[in-house]
Short mmCIF file of C-alpha atoms and ligand atoms in Angstrom, two decimals:
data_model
loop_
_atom_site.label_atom_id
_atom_site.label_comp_id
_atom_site.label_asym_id
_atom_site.label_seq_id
_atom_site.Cartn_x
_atom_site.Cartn_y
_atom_site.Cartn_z
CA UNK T 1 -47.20 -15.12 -4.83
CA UNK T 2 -45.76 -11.58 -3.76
CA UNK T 3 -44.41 -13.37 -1.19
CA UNK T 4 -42.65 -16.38 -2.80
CA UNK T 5 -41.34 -13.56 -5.33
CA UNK T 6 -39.75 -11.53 -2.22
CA UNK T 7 -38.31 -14.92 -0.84
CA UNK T 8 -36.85 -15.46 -4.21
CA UNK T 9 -35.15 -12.31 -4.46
CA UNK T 10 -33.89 -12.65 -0.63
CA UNK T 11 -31.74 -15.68 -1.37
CA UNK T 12 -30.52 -14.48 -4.61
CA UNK T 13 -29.24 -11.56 -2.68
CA UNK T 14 -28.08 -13.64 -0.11
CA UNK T 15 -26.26 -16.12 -2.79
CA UNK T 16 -24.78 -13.06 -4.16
CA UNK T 17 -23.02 -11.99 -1.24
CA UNK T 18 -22.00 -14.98 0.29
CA UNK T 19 -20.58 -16.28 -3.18
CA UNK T 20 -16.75 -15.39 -3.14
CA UNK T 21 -14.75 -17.92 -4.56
CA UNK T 22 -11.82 -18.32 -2.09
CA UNK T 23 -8.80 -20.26 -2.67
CA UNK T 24 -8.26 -24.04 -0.79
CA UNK T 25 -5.28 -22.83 1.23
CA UNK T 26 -6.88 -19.74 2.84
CA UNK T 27 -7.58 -20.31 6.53
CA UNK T 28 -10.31 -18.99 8.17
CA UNK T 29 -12.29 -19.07 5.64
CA UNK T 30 -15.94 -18.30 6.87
CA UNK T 31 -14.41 -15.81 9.12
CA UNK T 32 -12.68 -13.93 5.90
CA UNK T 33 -16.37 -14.99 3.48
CA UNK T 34 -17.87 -12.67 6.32
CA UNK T 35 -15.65 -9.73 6.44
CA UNK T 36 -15.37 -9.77 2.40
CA UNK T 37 -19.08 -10.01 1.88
CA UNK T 38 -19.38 -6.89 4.46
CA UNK T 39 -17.02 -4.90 2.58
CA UNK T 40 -19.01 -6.04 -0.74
CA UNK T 41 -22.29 -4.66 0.79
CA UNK T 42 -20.33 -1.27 1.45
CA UNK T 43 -18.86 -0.83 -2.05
CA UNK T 44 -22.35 -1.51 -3.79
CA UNK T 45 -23.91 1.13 -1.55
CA UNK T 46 -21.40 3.71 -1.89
CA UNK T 47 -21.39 3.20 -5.42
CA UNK T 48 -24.90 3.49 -5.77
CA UNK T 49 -24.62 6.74 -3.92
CA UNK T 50 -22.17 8.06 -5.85
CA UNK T 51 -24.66 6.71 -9.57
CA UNK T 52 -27.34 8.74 -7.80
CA UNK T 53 -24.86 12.15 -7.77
CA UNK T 54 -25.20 11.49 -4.14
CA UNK T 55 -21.68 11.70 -2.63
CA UNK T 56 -18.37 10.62 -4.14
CA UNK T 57 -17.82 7.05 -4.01
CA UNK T 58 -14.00 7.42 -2.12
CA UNK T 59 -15.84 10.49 0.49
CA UNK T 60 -18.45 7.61 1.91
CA UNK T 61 -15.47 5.01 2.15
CA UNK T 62 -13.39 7.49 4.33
CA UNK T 63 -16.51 8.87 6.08
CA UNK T 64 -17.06 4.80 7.21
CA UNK T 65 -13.16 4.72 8.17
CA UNK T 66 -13.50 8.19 10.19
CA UNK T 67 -16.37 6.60 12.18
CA UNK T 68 -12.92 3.86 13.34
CA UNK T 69 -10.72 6.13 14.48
CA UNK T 70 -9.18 6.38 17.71
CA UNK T 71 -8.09 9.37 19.90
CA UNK T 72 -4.07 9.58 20.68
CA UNK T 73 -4.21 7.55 24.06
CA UNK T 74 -1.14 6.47 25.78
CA UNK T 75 -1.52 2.83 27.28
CA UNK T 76 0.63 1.74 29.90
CA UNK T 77 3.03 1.07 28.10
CA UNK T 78 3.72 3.60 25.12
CA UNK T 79 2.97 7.12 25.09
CA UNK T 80 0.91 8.42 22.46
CA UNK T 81 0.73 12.32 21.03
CA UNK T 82 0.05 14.03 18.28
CA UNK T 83 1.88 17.09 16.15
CA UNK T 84 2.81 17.98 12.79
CA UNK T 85 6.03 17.53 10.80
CA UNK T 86 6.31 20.26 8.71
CA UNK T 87 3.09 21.31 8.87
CA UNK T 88 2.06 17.87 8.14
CA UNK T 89 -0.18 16.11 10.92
CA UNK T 90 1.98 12.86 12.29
CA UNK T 91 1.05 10.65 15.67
CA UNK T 92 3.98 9.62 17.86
CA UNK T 93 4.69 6.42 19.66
CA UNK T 94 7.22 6.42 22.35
CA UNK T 95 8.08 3.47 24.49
CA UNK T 96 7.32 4.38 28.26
CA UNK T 97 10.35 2.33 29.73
CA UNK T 98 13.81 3.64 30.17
CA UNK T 99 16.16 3.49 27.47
CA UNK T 100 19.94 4.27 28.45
CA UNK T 101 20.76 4.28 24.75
CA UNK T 102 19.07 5.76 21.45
CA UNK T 103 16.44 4.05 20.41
CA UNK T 104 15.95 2.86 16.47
CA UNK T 105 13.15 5.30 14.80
CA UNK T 106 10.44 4.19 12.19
CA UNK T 107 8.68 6.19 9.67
CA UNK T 108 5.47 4.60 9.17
CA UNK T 109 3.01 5.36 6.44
CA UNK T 110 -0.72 4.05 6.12
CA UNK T 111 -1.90 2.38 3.28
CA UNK T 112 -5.62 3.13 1.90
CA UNK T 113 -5.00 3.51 -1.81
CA UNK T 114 -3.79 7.17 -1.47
CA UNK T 115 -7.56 7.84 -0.88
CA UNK T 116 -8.63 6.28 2.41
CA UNK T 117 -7.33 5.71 5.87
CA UNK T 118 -5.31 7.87 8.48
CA UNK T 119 -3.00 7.06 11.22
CA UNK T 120 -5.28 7.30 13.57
CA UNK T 121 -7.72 4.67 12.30
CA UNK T 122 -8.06 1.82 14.79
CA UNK T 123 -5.79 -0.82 12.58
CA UNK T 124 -3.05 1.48 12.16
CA UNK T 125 -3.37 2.89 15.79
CA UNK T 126 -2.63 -0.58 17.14
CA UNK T 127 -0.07 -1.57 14.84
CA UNK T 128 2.26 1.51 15.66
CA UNK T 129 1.46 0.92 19.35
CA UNK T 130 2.97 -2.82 19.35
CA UNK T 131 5.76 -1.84 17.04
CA UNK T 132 6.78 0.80 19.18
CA UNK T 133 6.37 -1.72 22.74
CA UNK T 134 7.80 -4.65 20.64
CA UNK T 135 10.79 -3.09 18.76
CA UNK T 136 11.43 -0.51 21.79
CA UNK T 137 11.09 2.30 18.88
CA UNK T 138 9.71 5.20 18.37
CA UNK T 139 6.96 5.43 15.63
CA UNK T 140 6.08 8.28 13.22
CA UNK T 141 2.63 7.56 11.87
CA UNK T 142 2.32 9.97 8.95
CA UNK T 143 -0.97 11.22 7.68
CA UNK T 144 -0.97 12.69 4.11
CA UNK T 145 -3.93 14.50 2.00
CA UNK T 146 -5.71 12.09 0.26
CA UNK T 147 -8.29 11.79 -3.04
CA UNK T 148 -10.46 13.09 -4.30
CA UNK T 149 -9.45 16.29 -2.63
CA UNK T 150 -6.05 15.98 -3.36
CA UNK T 151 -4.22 13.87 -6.34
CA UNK T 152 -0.66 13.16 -7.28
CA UNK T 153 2.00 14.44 -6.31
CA UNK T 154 0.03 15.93 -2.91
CA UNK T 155 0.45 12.23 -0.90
CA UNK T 156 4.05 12.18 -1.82
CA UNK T 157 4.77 15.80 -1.22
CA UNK T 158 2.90 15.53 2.68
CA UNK T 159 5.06 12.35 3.15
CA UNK T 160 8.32 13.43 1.88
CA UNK T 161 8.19 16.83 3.82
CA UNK T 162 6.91 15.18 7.17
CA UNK T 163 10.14 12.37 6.63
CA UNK T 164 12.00 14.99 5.82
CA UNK T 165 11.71 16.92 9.29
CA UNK T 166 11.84 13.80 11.12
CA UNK T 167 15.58 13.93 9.70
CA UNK T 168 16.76 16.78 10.96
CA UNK T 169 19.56 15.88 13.67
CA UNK T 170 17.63 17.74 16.20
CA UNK T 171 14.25 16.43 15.78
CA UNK T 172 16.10 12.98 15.86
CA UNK T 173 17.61 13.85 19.30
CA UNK T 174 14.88 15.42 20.69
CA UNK T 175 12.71 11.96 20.13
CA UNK T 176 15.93 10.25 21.49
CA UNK T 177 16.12 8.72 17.99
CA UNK T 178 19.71 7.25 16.84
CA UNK T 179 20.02 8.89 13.46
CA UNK T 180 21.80 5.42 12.25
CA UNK T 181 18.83 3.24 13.23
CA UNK T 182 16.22 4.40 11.35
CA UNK T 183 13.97 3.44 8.68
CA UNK T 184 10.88 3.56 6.77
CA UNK T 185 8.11 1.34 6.46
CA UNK T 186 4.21 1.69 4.86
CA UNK T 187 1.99 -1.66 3.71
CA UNK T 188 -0.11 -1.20 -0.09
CA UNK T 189 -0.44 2.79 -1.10
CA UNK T 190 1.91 3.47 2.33
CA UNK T 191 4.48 0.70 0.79
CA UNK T 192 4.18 2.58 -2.00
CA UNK T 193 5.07 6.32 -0.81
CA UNK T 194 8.04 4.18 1.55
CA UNK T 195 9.64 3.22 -1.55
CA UNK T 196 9.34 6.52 -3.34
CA UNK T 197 10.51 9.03 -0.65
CA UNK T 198 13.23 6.00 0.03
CA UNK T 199 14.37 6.53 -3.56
CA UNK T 200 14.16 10.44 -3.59
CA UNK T 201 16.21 10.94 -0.16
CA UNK T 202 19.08 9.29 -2.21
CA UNK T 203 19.06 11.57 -4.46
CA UNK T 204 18.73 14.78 -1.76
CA UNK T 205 22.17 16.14 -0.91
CA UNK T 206 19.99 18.50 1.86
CA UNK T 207 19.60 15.42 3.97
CA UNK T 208 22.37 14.22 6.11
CA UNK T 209 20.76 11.41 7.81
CA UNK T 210 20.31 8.38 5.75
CA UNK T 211 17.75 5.58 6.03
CA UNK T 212 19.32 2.16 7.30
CA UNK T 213 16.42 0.10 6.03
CA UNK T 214 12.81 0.17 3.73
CA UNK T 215 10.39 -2.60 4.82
CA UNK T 216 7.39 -2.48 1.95
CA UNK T 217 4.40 -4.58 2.53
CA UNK T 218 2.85 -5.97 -0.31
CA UNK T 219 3.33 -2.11 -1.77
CA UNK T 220 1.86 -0.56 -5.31
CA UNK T 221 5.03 0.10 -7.58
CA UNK T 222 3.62 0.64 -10.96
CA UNK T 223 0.54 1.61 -13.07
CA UNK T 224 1.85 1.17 -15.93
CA UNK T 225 0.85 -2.04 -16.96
CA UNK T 226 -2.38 -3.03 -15.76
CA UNK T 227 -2.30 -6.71 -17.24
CA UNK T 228 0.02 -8.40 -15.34
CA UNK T 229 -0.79 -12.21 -14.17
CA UNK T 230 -1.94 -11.00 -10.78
CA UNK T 231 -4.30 -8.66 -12.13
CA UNK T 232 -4.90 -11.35 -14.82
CA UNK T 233 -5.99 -13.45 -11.92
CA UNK T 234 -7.55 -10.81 -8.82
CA UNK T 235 -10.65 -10.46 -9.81
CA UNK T 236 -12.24 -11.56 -7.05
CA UNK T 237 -9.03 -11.49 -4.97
CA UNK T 238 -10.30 -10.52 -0.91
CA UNK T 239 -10.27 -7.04 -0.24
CA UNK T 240 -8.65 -5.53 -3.23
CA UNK T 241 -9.99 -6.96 -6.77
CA UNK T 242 -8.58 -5.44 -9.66
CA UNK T 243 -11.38 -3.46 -10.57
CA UNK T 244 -11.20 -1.56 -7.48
CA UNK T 245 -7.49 -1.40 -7.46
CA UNK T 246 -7.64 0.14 -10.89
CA UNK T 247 -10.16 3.02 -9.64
CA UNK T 248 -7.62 3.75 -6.68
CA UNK T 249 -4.68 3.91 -9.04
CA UNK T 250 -6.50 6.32 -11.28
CA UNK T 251 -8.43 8.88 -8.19
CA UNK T 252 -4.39 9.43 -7.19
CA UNK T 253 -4.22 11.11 -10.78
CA UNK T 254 -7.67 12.75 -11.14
CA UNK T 255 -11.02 12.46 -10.85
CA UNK T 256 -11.53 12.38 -14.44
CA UNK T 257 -13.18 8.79 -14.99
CA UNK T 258 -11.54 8.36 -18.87
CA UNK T 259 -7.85 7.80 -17.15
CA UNK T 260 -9.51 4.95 -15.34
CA UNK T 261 -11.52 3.51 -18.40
CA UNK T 262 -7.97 3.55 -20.55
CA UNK T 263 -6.54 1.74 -17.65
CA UNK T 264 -9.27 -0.98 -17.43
CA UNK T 265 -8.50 -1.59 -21.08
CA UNK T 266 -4.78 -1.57 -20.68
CA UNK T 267 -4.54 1.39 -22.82
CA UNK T 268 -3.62 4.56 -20.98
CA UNK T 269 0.53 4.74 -22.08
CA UNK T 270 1.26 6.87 -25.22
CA UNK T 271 3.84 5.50 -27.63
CA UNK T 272 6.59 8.00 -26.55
CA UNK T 273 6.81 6.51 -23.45
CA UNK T 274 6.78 2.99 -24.34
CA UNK T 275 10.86 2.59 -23.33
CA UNK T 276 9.40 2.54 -19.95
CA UNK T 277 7.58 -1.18 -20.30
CA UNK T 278 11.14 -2.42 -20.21
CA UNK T 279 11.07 -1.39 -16.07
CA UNK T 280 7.72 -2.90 -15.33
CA UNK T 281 8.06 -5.97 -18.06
CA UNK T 282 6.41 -8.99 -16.40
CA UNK T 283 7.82 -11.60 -18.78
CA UNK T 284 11.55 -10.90 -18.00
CA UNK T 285 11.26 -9.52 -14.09
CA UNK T 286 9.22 -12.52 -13.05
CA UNK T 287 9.82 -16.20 -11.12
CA UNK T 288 9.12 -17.85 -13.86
CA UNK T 289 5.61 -20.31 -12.09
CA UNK T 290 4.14 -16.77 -11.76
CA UNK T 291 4.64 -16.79 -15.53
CA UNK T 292 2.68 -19.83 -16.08
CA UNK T 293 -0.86 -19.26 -18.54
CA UNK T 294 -0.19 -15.87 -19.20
CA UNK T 295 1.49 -14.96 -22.03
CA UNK T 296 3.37 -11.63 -22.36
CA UNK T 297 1.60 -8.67 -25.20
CA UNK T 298 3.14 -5.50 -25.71
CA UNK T 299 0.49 -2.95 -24.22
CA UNK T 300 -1.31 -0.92 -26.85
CA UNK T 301 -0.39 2.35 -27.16
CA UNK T 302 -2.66 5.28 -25.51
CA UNK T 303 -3.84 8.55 -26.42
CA UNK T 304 -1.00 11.33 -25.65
CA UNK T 305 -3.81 13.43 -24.36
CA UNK T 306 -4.43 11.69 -21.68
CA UNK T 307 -0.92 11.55 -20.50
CA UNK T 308 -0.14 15.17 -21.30
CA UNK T 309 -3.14 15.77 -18.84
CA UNK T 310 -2.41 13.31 -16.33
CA UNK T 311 1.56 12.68 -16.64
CA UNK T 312 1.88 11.06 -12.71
CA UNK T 313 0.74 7.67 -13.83
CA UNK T 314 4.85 7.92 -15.58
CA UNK T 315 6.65 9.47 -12.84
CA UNK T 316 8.76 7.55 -10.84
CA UNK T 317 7.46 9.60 -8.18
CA UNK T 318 4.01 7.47 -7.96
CA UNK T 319 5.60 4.38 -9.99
CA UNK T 320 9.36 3.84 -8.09
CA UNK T 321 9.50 1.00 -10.51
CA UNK T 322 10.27 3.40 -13.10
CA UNK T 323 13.82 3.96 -11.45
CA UNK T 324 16.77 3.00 -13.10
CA UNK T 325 19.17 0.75 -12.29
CA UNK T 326 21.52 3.28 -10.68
CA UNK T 327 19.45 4.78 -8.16
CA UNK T 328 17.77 2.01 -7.32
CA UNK T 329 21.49 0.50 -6.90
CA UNK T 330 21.65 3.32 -3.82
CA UNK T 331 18.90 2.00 -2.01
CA UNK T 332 19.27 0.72 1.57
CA UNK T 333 18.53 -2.96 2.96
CA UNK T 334 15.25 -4.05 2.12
CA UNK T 335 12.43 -5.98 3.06
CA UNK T 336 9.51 -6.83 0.93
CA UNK T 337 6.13 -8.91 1.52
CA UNK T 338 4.45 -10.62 -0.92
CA UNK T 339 0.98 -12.25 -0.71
CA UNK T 340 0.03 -14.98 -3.18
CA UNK T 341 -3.45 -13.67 -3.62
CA UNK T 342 -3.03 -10.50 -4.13
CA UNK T 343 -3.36 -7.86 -7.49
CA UNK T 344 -0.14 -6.23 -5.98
CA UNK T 345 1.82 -9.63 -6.14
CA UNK T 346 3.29 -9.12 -8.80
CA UNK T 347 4.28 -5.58 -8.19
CA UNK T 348 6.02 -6.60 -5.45
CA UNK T 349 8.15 -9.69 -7.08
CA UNK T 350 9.69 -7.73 -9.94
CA UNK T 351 10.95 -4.90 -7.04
CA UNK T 352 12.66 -8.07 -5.92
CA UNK T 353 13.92 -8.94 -8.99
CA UNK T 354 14.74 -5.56 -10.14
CA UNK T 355 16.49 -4.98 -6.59
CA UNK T 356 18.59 -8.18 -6.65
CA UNK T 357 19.97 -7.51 -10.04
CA UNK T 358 21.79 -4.45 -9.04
CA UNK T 359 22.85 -5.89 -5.77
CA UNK T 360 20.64 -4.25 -3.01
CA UNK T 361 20.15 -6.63 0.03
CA UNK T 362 16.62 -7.86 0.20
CA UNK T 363 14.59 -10.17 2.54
CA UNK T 364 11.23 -10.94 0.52
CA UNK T 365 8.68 -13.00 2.59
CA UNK T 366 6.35 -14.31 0.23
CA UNK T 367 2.51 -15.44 1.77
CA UNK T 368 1.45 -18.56 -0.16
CA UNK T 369 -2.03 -17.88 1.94
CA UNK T 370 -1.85 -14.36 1.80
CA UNK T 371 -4.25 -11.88 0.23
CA UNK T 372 -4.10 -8.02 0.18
CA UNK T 373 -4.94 -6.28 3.60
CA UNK T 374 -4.27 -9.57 5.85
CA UNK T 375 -1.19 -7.50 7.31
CA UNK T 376 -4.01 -5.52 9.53
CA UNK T 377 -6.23 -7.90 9.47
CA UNK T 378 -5.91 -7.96 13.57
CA UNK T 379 -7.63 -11.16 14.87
CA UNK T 380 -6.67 -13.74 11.98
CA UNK T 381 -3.90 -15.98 12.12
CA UNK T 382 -2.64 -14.22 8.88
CA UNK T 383 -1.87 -11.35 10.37
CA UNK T 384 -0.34 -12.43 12.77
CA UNK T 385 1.98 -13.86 10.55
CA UNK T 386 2.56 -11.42 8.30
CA UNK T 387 3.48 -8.91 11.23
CA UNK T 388 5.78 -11.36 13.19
CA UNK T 389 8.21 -11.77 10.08
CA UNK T 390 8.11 -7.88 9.34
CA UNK T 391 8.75 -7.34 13.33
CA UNK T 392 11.33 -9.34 13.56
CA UNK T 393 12.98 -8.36 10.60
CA UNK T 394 13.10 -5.23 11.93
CA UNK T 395 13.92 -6.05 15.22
CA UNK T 396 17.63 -7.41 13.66
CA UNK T 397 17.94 -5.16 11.05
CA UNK T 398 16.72 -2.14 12.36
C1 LIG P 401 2.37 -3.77 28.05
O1 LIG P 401 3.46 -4.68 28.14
C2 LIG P 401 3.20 -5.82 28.91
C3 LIG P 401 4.50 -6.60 29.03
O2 LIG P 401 5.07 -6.84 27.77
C4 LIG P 401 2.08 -6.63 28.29
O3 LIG P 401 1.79 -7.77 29.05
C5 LIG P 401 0.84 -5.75 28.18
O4 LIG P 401 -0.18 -6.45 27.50
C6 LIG P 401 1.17 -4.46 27.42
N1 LIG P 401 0.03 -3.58 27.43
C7 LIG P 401 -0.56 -3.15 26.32
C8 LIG P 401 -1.72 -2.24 26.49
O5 LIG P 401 -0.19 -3.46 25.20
C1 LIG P 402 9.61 -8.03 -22.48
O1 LIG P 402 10.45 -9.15 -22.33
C2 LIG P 402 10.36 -10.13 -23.37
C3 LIG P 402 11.35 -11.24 -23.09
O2 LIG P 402 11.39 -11.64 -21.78
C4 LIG P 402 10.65 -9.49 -24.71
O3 LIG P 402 10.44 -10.44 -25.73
C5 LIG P 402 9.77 -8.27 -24.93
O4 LIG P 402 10.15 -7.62 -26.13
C6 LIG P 402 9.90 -7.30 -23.78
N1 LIG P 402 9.00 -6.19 -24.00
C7 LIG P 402 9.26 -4.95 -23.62
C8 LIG P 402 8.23 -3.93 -23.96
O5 LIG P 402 10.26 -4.64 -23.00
#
């Protein structure tokens, strides 16, 4: 009996973490169902730990990432070291053969939902490596305080100071960087900081050098409106469901759990502030067969509390779609990817849209089999993919 009972509650457990409802078009699949259900184990622990008052639920994610980091090694055939930009810690690739010219720079920033990851975790470690062999660049892998420890605007502050420095005509030429080749570049929360320090530098008259190109991978641009059709339709997206999504967007404000309950319900934007839907309005920004099933509601308005507390969830700062049309006018060639199943689709197409209509150059690659994290995903065919277009994007437009 006890037994049967046990056996019972083995596959149950078993059905529940196998079951993840994948799309037709995804390839790989079983290879993907594993990794996901991995990641689903994970989550439920950590959470568990952090119902029990045991540790919070973000500090045993990045305590699992630390344990996948990798020392500053140089390989044969890029050079790898470590300093700090401004007081802010950075790791730098530089391409071991000779160069008889400047080389193009890139100013890379890690994604992790402004609460987990670090350049030197083994993903981003490898990615910088080939982009600095494969481009013939030199790297700047930023690190940046992250939640809980630090919230809004610390991540942007680390990341605009480290860029900054980078700038400076010196530091250019002592990295033998040509100050009109270079860019910036960051995938999810690191797409996100890109296109915000892109967008302040414009309006900083301190910095002489300007960027030549932004190349955003599947970034975060608003949290504003938490209902759009992707988020409509990511609940059980791989890697990033909306309900997770949701509690990163929130832990870059606080730690206070209410900000995150009025987002879940769509209800965290106070009436004053409602001009600002107009920037981040689904119904008018979008293709329209993303539009398809969903129909467009005006958000309910929010408790002014809760914004006077917590105002970075409306500051362009953390939300560059909030720009208006003139500086985002300013902004330099840019590249965006899109992936199909992803909560931060739709994010991503109305930067395009937004972008196009004031006349900024933009290359969007859109993933019909794409999901959210396949860009490091090192191993699948979907990453491979996804980091061929971006690399050779760069490699002409860079
Ligand atoms: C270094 O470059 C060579 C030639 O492109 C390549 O075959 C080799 O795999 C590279 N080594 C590493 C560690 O990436
Ligand atoms: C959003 O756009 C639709 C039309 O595309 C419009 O009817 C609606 O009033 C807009 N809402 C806001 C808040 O801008």
């Amino acid at each position: 009996m006890e037994r049967t009972i046990l056996l019972l509650a083995a596959m149950v457990l078993v059905a529940y973490y196998v079951y993840i409802p994948l799309p037709d078009d995804i390839e790989e699949p079983w290879n993907l169902i594993l990794e996901m259900t991995k990641l689903k184990i994970v989550v439920d622990l950590v959470s568990f730990a952090e119902f029990l008052g045991i540790n919070h639920f973000m500090d045993s994610l990045q305590f699992l990432i630390r344990l996948q980091e990798v020392p500053a090694t140089s390989d044969e055939n890029v050079t790898v070291t470590e300093t700090t930009f401004n007081s802010v810690p950075v790791r730098i690739y530089m391409p071991k053969r000779k160069s008889e010219m400047l080389r193009r720079g890139l100013f890379f920033i890690h994604g992790g939902g402004w609460c987990l990851g670090s350049a030197a975790f083994v993903k981003y470690d490898l990615l910088a490596r080939q982009t600095a062999d494969r481009l013939d660049a030199v790297v700047v892998s930023t690190n940046y305080g992250l939640a809980p420890k630090y919230h809004f605007p610390h991540q942007f502050e680390d990341v605009y100071s480290a860029l900054r420095w980078f700038l400076q005509e010196d530091i250019l030429e002592t990295y033998g960087v040509d100050p009109r080749r270079v860019g910036v570049s960051g995938d999810s929360a690191g797409g996100n900081l890109a296109a915000a320090v892109t967008q302040q530098l414009i309006q900083d008259p301190d910095v002489k050098t300007k960027l030549k190109v932004q190349a955003l991978v599947y970034p975060a641009l608003q949290a504003l409106d938490m209902k759009l059709p992707s988020h409509q339709e990511g609940s059980y997206f791989p890697f990033l469901p909306t309900s997770l999504l949701i509690r990163l967007w929130s832990e870059y404000f606080t730690t206070d759990r209410t900000l995150e309950k009025a987002m879940l319900l769509n209800q965290h934007v106070p009436m004053e502030f409602s001009h600002l839907f107009q920037f981040v309005n689904w119904s008018s920004l979008l293709p329209e067969r993303y539009k398809t099933d969903h129909f467009y509601e005006n958000p309910t308005p929010g408790s002014n509390e809760l914004a006077k507390k917590y105002p970075g969830f409306l500051d362009v700062k953390a939300c560059p779609l909030l720009a208006n049309d003139n500086i985002l006018s300013h902004l330099p060639l840019t590249y965006i990817t899109t992936c199909q199943y992803d909560v931060l689709r739709d994010d991503g197409l109305m930067y395009v849209t937004r972008l196009q209509n004031v006349g900024v150059h933009v290359t969007h690659h859109h993933f019909e089999d794409g999901f959210h994290g396949a860009f490091t995903l090192h191993g699948f065919k979907i990453a491979d993919k996804i980091q061929n277009q971006y690399l050779s994007w760069l490699m002409k437009n860079l």
